[in-house]
Structures are given as C-alpha cells and as structure tokens.
C-alpha cells in the first residue's frame, strides 16, 4: 500500500487527539465535534487497510485502528460477515458509528419497569456516510446486524475510551439479565499510521 493511503485515518487520529486535549468541553459538544470528524472520514472509502477489512466466517470482527495512549478514545473497524449480528449490549461510554461500506441495522433497547428490555424506536438502517450515536446519557443499549445476508459490511466506530478493555454487558432482552463482558480486539496489530517516509522523501 502506498504510504499515504492511510493519510485520512492519520489525520482523523491527529484531529481526535487535539479534540481530546481540549479540556472543559461539555460531552455533547465533544461528541458533535467528533461526529464531524468521523463524517469526513467515512465520506470516502479508499483508506481502510485490507487487513482491517477481512470478515471471519463465524464472528464479526473488531479491528483496532488506533487507541489514544491516554485511552481517551479508540477507533475500530467493525467487519460484518453476511448475516452476522451482535448480542444486545451496552458500551459504558459514548460511541459513534460511521458506515463505510455496505449497510447495517441497529435496534436500540430501553429497560422496562419489570427489568426486561424493550425496543426503543424502530430499527435504524445506516448507509455509507451515515453516523449513529450511542451514549450512556441518551441510550446505550442496542443490537447491530449486517443489513445483508450475502455481502460484507464495514463500519468505523469511535468510542470515548479504550473500548476493547471496557467492562460492559450483554443482555438477555426478555429477562433483562445482564452478563459482564470485555470485548477485546480481533488482532494483536494496528495499522502503521506513522511511516511518512515516502512523503518526506518526496519533499523538496
Ligand atoms: Fe454497539
């Protein structure tokens, strides 16, 4: 891959780091600005490394693209094989889902008085370029699935923490029973955003 292919992701990471460095922002403002950055990133589909776009036959994949060293945010590519879906789960932090390729369907849930979970609104379909927000402040429990039974879909997620290391929960929607889980990531490696040597050599 030519070294500059990753430039959009690198620039996104730089801008998110600057945003994380801004203290005193209310969370809705911070999320709105992160949403603007993610929107620009998923408006084009020419930068995701192939290694982070590979489906698995049995499981949806979560490739870590970058984690802030202070774990203030993380960026993940979610790769859905045909028909794959998550369990009903929460996040414990804000998260933005930007659709890159294919389409996915999200269903939000809310807790009922009897402790079961009920759908919160109709399912929402995300097409490339669309963004969805989850947040403990506004609704953090959902299920997501590939909209296609015969093709791969990919979304780019940004979370307000190192999401693979957050203690969170999956839920049985009928009973509302929560089971703890820590998602981790699908690989041990991350893309090398920082080899800018070709760019530097080309400079006069
Ligand atoms: Fe989620």
PDB file of C-alpha atoms and ligand atoms in Angstrom:
ATOM      1  CA  UNK A   1       0.000   0.000   0.000  1.00  0.00           C
ATOM      2  CA  UNK A   2       1.436   3.457  -0.849  1.00  0.00           C
ATOM      3  CA  UNK A   3       2.276   5.125   2.442  1.00  0.00           C
ATOM      4  CA  UNK A   4      -0.159   7.973   2.016  1.00  0.00           C
ATOM      5  CA  UNK A   5      -3.169   5.683   1.706  1.00  0.00           C
ATOM      6  CA  UNK A   6      -3.508   5.914   5.463  1.00  0.00           C
ATOM      7  CA  UNK A   7      -3.392   9.739   5.490  1.00  0.00           C
ATOM      8  CA  UNK A   8      -7.161  10.182   6.076  1.00  0.00           C
ATOM      9  CA  UNK A   9      -7.040   7.877   9.107  1.00  0.00           C
ATOM     10  CA  UNK A  10      -3.855   9.519  10.409  1.00  0.00           C
ATOM     11  CA  UNK A  11      -5.390  12.978  10.036  1.00  0.00           C
ATOM     12  CA  UNK A  12      -8.524  11.779  11.824  1.00  0.00           C
ATOM     13  CA  UNK A  13      -6.421  10.426  14.705  1.00  0.00           C
ATOM     14  CA  UNK A  14      -4.485  13.699  14.930  1.00  0.00           C
ATOM     15  CA  UNK A  15      -7.707  15.750  14.960  1.00  0.00           C
ATOM     16  CA  UNK A  16      -9.303  13.449  17.566  1.00  0.00           C
ATOM     17  CA  UNK A  17      -6.174  13.796  19.726  1.00  0.00           C
ATOM     18  CA  UNK A  18      -6.372  17.578  19.534  1.00  0.00           C
ATOM     19  CA  UNK A  19     -10.051  17.351  20.465  1.00  0.00           C
ATOM     20  CA  UNK A  20      -9.247  15.087  23.429  1.00  0.00           C
ATOM     21  CA  UNK A  21      -6.656  17.669  24.546  1.00  0.00           C
ATOM     22  CA  UNK A  22      -9.351  20.345  24.766  1.00  0.00           C
ATOM     23  CA  UNK A  23     -10.404  20.429  28.371  1.00  0.00           C
ATOM     24  CA  UNK A  24     -13.669  21.771  29.664  1.00  0.00           C
ATOM     25  CA  UNK A  25     -15.847  20.772  26.713  1.00  0.00           C
ATOM     26  CA  UNK A  26     -19.313  19.522  27.574  1.00  0.00           C
ATOM     27  CA  UNK A  27     -19.749  15.955  26.366  1.00  0.00           C
ATOM     28  CA  UNK A  28     -22.417  16.817  23.742  1.00  0.00           C
ATOM     29  CA  UNK A  29     -20.070  19.400  22.222  1.00  0.00           C
ATOM     30  CA  UNK A  30     -17.159  16.965  22.213  1.00  0.00           C
ATOM     31  CA  UNK A  31     -19.316  14.268  20.612  1.00  0.00           C
ATOM     32  CA  UNK A  32     -20.673  16.686  17.998  1.00  0.00           C
ATOM     33  CA  UNK A  33     -17.155  17.653  17.004  1.00  0.00           C
ATOM     34  CA  UNK A  34     -16.029  14.019  16.902  1.00  0.00           C
ATOM     35  CA  UNK A  35     -19.066  13.306  14.728  1.00  0.00           C
ATOM     36  CA  UNK A  36     -17.964  15.967  12.247  1.00  0.00           C
ATOM     37  CA  UNK A  37     -14.524  14.375  12.050  1.00  0.00           C
ATOM     38  CA  UNK A  38     -15.918  10.843  11.638  1.00  0.00           C
ATOM     39  CA  UNK A  39     -18.338  12.078   8.988  1.00  0.00           C
ATOM     40  CA  UNK A  40     -15.434  13.358   6.917  1.00  0.00           C
ATOM     41  CA  UNK A  41     -13.552  10.067   7.392  1.00  0.00           C
ATOM     42  CA  UNK A  42     -16.381   7.790   6.214  1.00  0.00           C
ATOM     43  CA  UNK A  43     -17.379  10.038   3.333  1.00  0.00           C
ATOM     44  CA  UNK A  44     -14.587   8.304   1.406  1.00  0.00           C
ATOM     45  CA  UNK A  45     -13.754   4.604   1.214  1.00  0.00           C
ATOM     46  CA  UNK A  46     -10.180   4.478  -0.010  1.00  0.00           C
ATOM     47  CA  UNK A  47      -8.087   4.308   3.161  1.00  0.00           C
ATOM     48  CA  UNK A  48      -9.018   1.254   5.253  1.00  0.00           C
ATOM     49  CA  UNK A  49      -6.191  -1.327   5.088  1.00  0.00           C
ATOM     50  CA  UNK A  50      -7.332  -4.658   3.634  1.00  0.00           C
ATOM     51  CA  UNK A  51      -6.054  -6.385   6.772  1.00  0.00           C
ATOM     52  CA  UNK A  52      -8.686  -4.469   8.770  1.00  0.00           C
ATOM     53  CA  UNK A  53     -11.493  -5.255   6.315  1.00  0.00           C
ATOM     54  CA  UNK A  54     -11.430  -9.071   6.486  1.00  0.00           C
ATOM     55  CA  UNK A  55     -14.564 -10.877   7.656  1.00  0.00           C
ATOM     56  CA  UNK A  56     -14.478 -14.068   9.690  1.00  0.00           C
ATOM     57  CA  UNK A  57     -16.781 -16.954   8.806  1.00  0.00           C
ATOM     58  CA  UNK A  58     -18.279 -17.172  12.289  1.00  0.00           C
ATOM     59  CA  UNK A  59     -17.748 -13.899  14.146  1.00  0.00           C
ATOM     60  CA  UNK A  60     -17.984 -10.204  13.401  1.00  0.00           C
ATOM     61  CA  UNK A  61     -14.521  -8.682  13.627  1.00  0.00           C
ATOM     62  CA  UNK A  62     -13.323  -5.677  15.638  1.00  0.00           C
ATOM     63  CA  UNK A  63     -10.007  -4.377  14.332  1.00  0.00           C
ATOM     64  CA  UNK A  64      -8.361  -1.737  16.466  1.00  0.00           C
ATOM     65  CA  UNK A  65      -7.198   1.063  14.145  1.00  0.00           C
ATOM     66  CA  UNK A  66      -5.862   3.324  16.893  1.00  0.00           C
ATOM     67  CA  UNK A  67      -6.063   3.789  20.643  1.00  0.00           C
ATOM     68  CA  UNK A  68      -5.167   7.087  22.240  1.00  0.00           C
ATOM     69  CA  UNK A  69      -2.183   6.483  24.591  1.00  0.00           C
ATOM     70  CA  UNK A  70      -4.215   8.002  27.429  1.00  0.00           C
ATOM     71  CA  UNK A  71      -7.213   5.828  26.424  1.00  0.00           C
ATOM     72  CA  UNK A  72      -9.380   8.905  25.903  1.00  0.00           C
ATOM     73  CA  UNK A  73     -10.675   7.445  22.621  1.00  0.00           C
ATOM     74  CA  UNK A  74     -10.287   4.447  20.338  1.00  0.00           C
ATOM     75  CA  UNK A  75     -11.044   3.823  16.669  1.00  0.00           C
ATOM     76  CA  UNK A  76     -12.218   0.414  15.456  1.00  0.00           C
ATOM     77  CA  UNK A  77     -13.282  -1.097  12.137  1.00  0.00           C
ATOM     78  CA  UNK A  78     -16.238  -3.446  12.587  1.00  0.00           C
ATOM     79  CA  UNK A  79     -16.427  -6.021   9.816  1.00  0.00           C
ATOM     80  CA  UNK A  80     -19.686  -7.878   9.454  1.00  0.00           C
ATOM     81  CA  UNK A  81     -19.788 -11.136   7.553  1.00  0.00           C
ATOM     82  CA  UNK A  82     -23.069 -11.923   5.768  1.00  0.00           C
ATOM     83  CA  UNK A  83     -25.926 -12.063   8.279  1.00  0.00           C
ATOM     84  CA  UNK A  84     -23.746 -11.503  11.358  1.00  0.00           C
ATOM     85  CA  UNK A  85     -25.074  -9.604  14.374  1.00  0.00           C
ATOM     86  CA  UNK A  86     -24.095  -8.597  17.889  1.00  0.00           C
ATOM     87  CA  UNK A  87     -25.936  -9.636  21.006  1.00  0.00           C
ATOM     88  CA  UNK A  88     -27.836  -6.863  22.779  1.00  0.00           C
ATOM     89  CA  UNK A  89     -25.052  -4.926  24.526  1.00  0.00           C
ATOM     90  CA  UNK A  90     -24.041  -1.633  26.076  1.00  0.00           C
ATOM     91  CA  UNK A  91     -20.824   0.409  25.853  1.00  0.00           C
ATOM     92  CA  UNK A  92     -20.296   2.273  29.125  1.00  0.00           C
ATOM     93  CA  UNK A  93     -19.005   5.244  27.149  1.00  0.00           C
ATOM     94  CA  UNK A  94     -20.124   7.309  24.195  1.00  0.00           C
ATOM     95  CA  UNK A  95     -19.634   5.826  20.751  1.00  0.00           C
ATOM     96  CA  UNK A  96     -20.088   6.981  17.177  1.00  0.00           C
ATOM     97  CA  UNK A  97     -20.765   4.510  14.367  1.00  0.00           C
ATOM     98  CA  UNK A  98     -19.866   5.699  10.866  1.00  0.00           C
ATOM     99  CA  UNK A  99     -20.980   3.469   7.988  1.00  0.00           C
ATOM    100  CA  UNK A 100     -18.200   2.891   5.488  1.00  0.00           C
ATOM    101  CA  UNK A 101     -19.226   0.006   3.234  1.00  0.00           C
ATOM    102  CA  UNK A 102     -22.444  -1.990   2.816  1.00  0.00           C
ATOM    103  CA  UNK A 103     -25.153  -1.261   5.396  1.00  0.00           C
ATOM    104  CA  UNK A 104     -26.142  -2.217   8.908  1.00  0.00           C
ATOM    105  CA  UNK A 105     -29.273  -2.161  11.009  1.00  0.00           C
ATOM    106  CA  UNK A 106     -29.296  -1.031  14.629  1.00  0.00           C
ATOM    107  CA  UNK A 107     -32.058  -1.592  17.158  1.00  0.00           C
ATOM    108  CA  UNK A 108     -31.994   0.379  20.394  1.00  0.00           C
ATOM    109  CA  UNK A 109     -33.414  -1.030  23.621  1.00  0.00           C
ATOM    110  CA  UNK A 110     -34.540   0.517  26.867  1.00  0.00           C
ATOM    111  CA  UNK A 111     -35.187  -1.003  30.234  1.00  0.00           C
ATOM    112  CA  UNK A 112     -38.782  -1.600  31.274  1.00  0.00           C
ATOM    113  CA  UNK A 113     -40.031  -1.290  34.847  1.00  0.00           C
ATOM    114  CA  UNK A 114     -40.052  -5.097  35.182  1.00  0.00           C
ATOM    115  CA  UNK A 115     -36.369  -5.093  34.233  1.00  0.00           C
ATOM    116  CA  UNK A 116     -36.892  -6.609  30.783  1.00  0.00           C
ATOM    117  CA  UNK A 117     -35.676  -4.726  27.725  1.00  0.00           C
ATOM    118  CA  UNK A 118     -37.990  -3.422  25.012  1.00  0.00           C
ATOM    119  CA  UNK A 119     -37.144  -1.971  21.596  1.00  0.00           C
ATOM    120  CA  UNK A 120     -36.703   1.793  21.806  1.00  0.00           C
ATOM    121  CA  UNK A 121     -37.998   3.078  18.483  1.00  0.00           C
ATOM    122  CA  UNK A 122     -37.869   1.402  15.077  1.00  0.00           C
ATOM    123  CA  UNK A 123     -34.735  -0.230  13.660  1.00  0.00           C
ATOM    124  CA  UNK A 124     -32.379   2.284  12.039  1.00  0.00           C
ATOM    125  CA  UNK A 125     -30.570   1.450   8.813  1.00  0.00           C
ATOM    126  CA  UNK A 126     -27.167   3.029   8.221  1.00  0.00           C
ATOM    127  CA  UNK A 127     -25.927   3.573   4.688  1.00  0.00           C
ATOM    128  CA  UNK A 128     -22.374   4.640   3.758  1.00  0.00           C
ATOM    129  CA  UNK A 129     -21.657   8.087   5.209  1.00  0.00           C
ATOM    130  CA  UNK A 130     -24.377   7.812   7.893  1.00  0.00           C
ATOM    131  CA  UNK A 131     -23.475   8.249  11.569  1.00  0.00           C
ATOM    132  CA  UNK A 132     -25.212   6.940  14.683  1.00  0.00           C
ATOM    133  CA  UNK A 133     -24.546   7.868  18.316  1.00  0.00           C
ATOM    134  CA  UNK A 134     -24.739   5.699  21.399  1.00  0.00           C
ATOM    135  CA  UNK A 135     -24.172   7.190  24.841  1.00  0.00           C
ATOM    136  CA  UNK A 136     -24.998   6.304  28.426  1.00  0.00           C
ATOM    137  CA  UNK A 137     -26.609   9.768  28.586  1.00  0.00           C
ATOM    138  CA  UNK A 138     -29.046   9.203  25.725  1.00  0.00           C
ATOM    139  CA  UNK A 139     -29.341   5.445  25.189  1.00  0.00           C
ATOM    140  CA  UNK A 140     -26.515   2.993  25.261  1.00  0.00           C
ATOM    141  CA  UNK A 141     -28.088  -0.436  24.760  1.00  0.00           C
ATOM    142  CA  UNK A 142     -28.504  -1.809  21.275  1.00  0.00           C
ATOM    143  CA  UNK A 143     -28.120  -4.677  18.852  1.00  0.00           C
ATOM    144  CA  UNK A 144     -26.442  -4.218  15.472  1.00  0.00           C
ATOM    145  CA  UNK A 145     -26.535  -6.501  12.453  1.00  0.00           C
ATOM    146  CA  UNK A 146     -25.327  -6.623   8.892  1.00  0.00           C
ATOM    147  CA  UNK A 147     -28.193  -5.487   6.660  1.00  0.00           C
ATOM    148  CA  UNK A 148     -27.063  -8.014   4.051  1.00  0.00           C
ATOM    149  CA  UNK A 149     -27.263 -11.797   4.067  1.00  0.00           C
ATOM    150  CA  UNK A 150     -24.877 -12.077   1.130  1.00  0.00           C
ATOM    151  CA  UNK A 151     -22.202  -9.411   1.481  1.00  0.00           C
ATOM    152  CA  UNK A 152     -19.737  -7.903   3.916  1.00  0.00           C
ATOM    153  CA  UNK A 153     -20.476  -4.581   5.623  1.00  0.00           C
ATOM    154  CA  UNK A 154     -17.983  -2.371   7.450  1.00  0.00           C
ATOM    155  CA  UNK A 155     -18.484   0.485   9.899  1.00  0.00           C
ATOM    156  CA  UNK A 156     -15.899   2.669  11.632  1.00  0.00           C
ATOM    157  CA  UNK A 157     -16.505   3.248  15.338  1.00  0.00           C
ATOM    158  CA  UNK A 158     -15.052   5.861  17.660  1.00  0.00           C
ATOM    159  CA  UNK A 159     -15.517   5.493  21.405  1.00  0.00           C
ATOM    160  CA  UNK A 160     -14.715   7.728  24.353  1.00  0.00           C
ATOM    161  CA  UNK A 161     -12.481   5.059  25.917  1.00  0.00           C
ATOM    162  CA  UNK A 162     -10.307   2.050  25.001  1.00  0.00           C
ATOM    163  CA  UNK A 163     -13.453   0.135  24.137  1.00  0.00           C
ATOM    164  CA  UNK A 164     -11.847  -3.311  23.938  1.00  0.00           C
ATOM    165  CA  UNK A 165     -10.840  -3.002  27.603  1.00  0.00           C
ATOM    166  CA  UNK A 166     -14.096  -1.584  28.996  1.00  0.00           C
ATOM    167  CA  UNK A 167     -16.111  -3.780  31.354  1.00  0.00           C
ATOM    168  CA  UNK A 168     -19.611  -3.781  29.908  1.00  0.00           C
ATOM    169  CA  UNK A 169     -22.609  -6.030  29.458  1.00  0.00           C
ATOM    170  CA  UNK A 170     -24.593  -8.183  27.097  1.00  0.00           C
ATOM    171  CA  UNK A 171     -28.275  -8.594  27.873  1.00  0.00           C
ATOM    172  CA  UNK A 172     -30.974 -11.191  27.528  1.00  0.00           C
ATOM    173  CA  UNK A 173     -33.704  -8.841  26.278  1.00  0.00           C
ATOM    174  CA  UNK A 174     -36.591 -10.960  27.603  1.00  0.00           C
ATOM    175  CA  UNK A 175     -35.395 -11.080  31.202  1.00  0.00           C
ATOM    176  CA  UNK A 176     -33.106  -8.041  31.182  1.00  0.00           C
ATOM    177  CA  UNK A 177     -30.406 -10.182  32.800  1.00  0.00           C
ATOM    178  CA  UNK A 178     -27.009  -8.616  32.202  1.00  0.00           C
ATOM    179  CA  UNK A 179     -23.848 -10.658  31.697  1.00  0.00           C
ATOM    180  CA  UNK A 180     -20.456  -8.899  32.016  1.00  0.00           C
ATOM    181  CA  UNK A 181     -18.063  -8.968  29.070  1.00  0.00           C
ATOM    182  CA  UNK A 182     -14.901  -7.275  27.852  1.00  0.00           C
ATOM    183  CA  UNK A 183     -14.785  -7.335  24.062  1.00  0.00           C
ATOM    184  CA  UNK A 184     -11.056  -7.131  23.323  1.00  0.00           C
ATOM    185  CA  UNK A 185      -9.980  -6.857  19.695  1.00  0.00           C
ATOM    186  CA  UNK A 186      -9.717  -9.321  16.827  1.00  0.00           C
ATOM    187  CA  UNK A 187      -5.977  -8.909  16.187  1.00  0.00           C
ATOM    188  CA  UNK A 188      -2.792  -8.067  18.045  1.00  0.00           C
ATOM    189  CA  UNK A 189      -1.677  -5.484  15.494  1.00  0.00           C
ATOM    190  CA  UNK A 190      -2.720  -1.998  14.436  1.00  0.00           C
ATOM    191  CA  UNK A 191      -2.093  -0.211  11.107  1.00  0.00           C
ATOM    192  CA  UNK A 192       1.190   1.686  10.952  1.00  0.00           C
ATOM    193  CA  UNK A 193      -0.047   5.254  10.604  1.00  0.00           C
ATOM    194  CA  UNK A 194       3.340   6.761  11.165  1.00  0.00           C
ATOM    195  CA  UNK A 195       5.560   5.700   8.260  1.00  0.00           C
ATOM    196  CA  UNK A 196       5.528   9.026   6.453  1.00  0.00           C
ATOM    197  CA  UNK A 197       8.958   8.389   4.894  1.00  0.00           C
ATOM    198  CA  UNK A 198       7.802   8.418   1.267  1.00  0.00           C
ATOM    199  CA  UNK A 199       6.030  11.716   1.850  1.00  0.00           C
ATOM    200  CA  UNK A 200       9.121  13.235   3.485  1.00  0.00           C
ATOM    201  CA  UNK A 201      11.494  11.913   0.789  1.00  0.00           C
ATOM    202  CA  UNK A 202       9.276  13.469  -1.881  1.00  0.00           C
ATOM    203  CA  UNK A 203       9.529  16.891  -0.271  1.00  0.00           C
ATOM    204  CA  UNK A 204      11.954  19.320  -1.941  1.00  0.00           C
TER     205      UNK A 204
HETATM  206 FE1  LIG B   1     -22.506  -1.289  19.986  1.00  0.00          FE
END
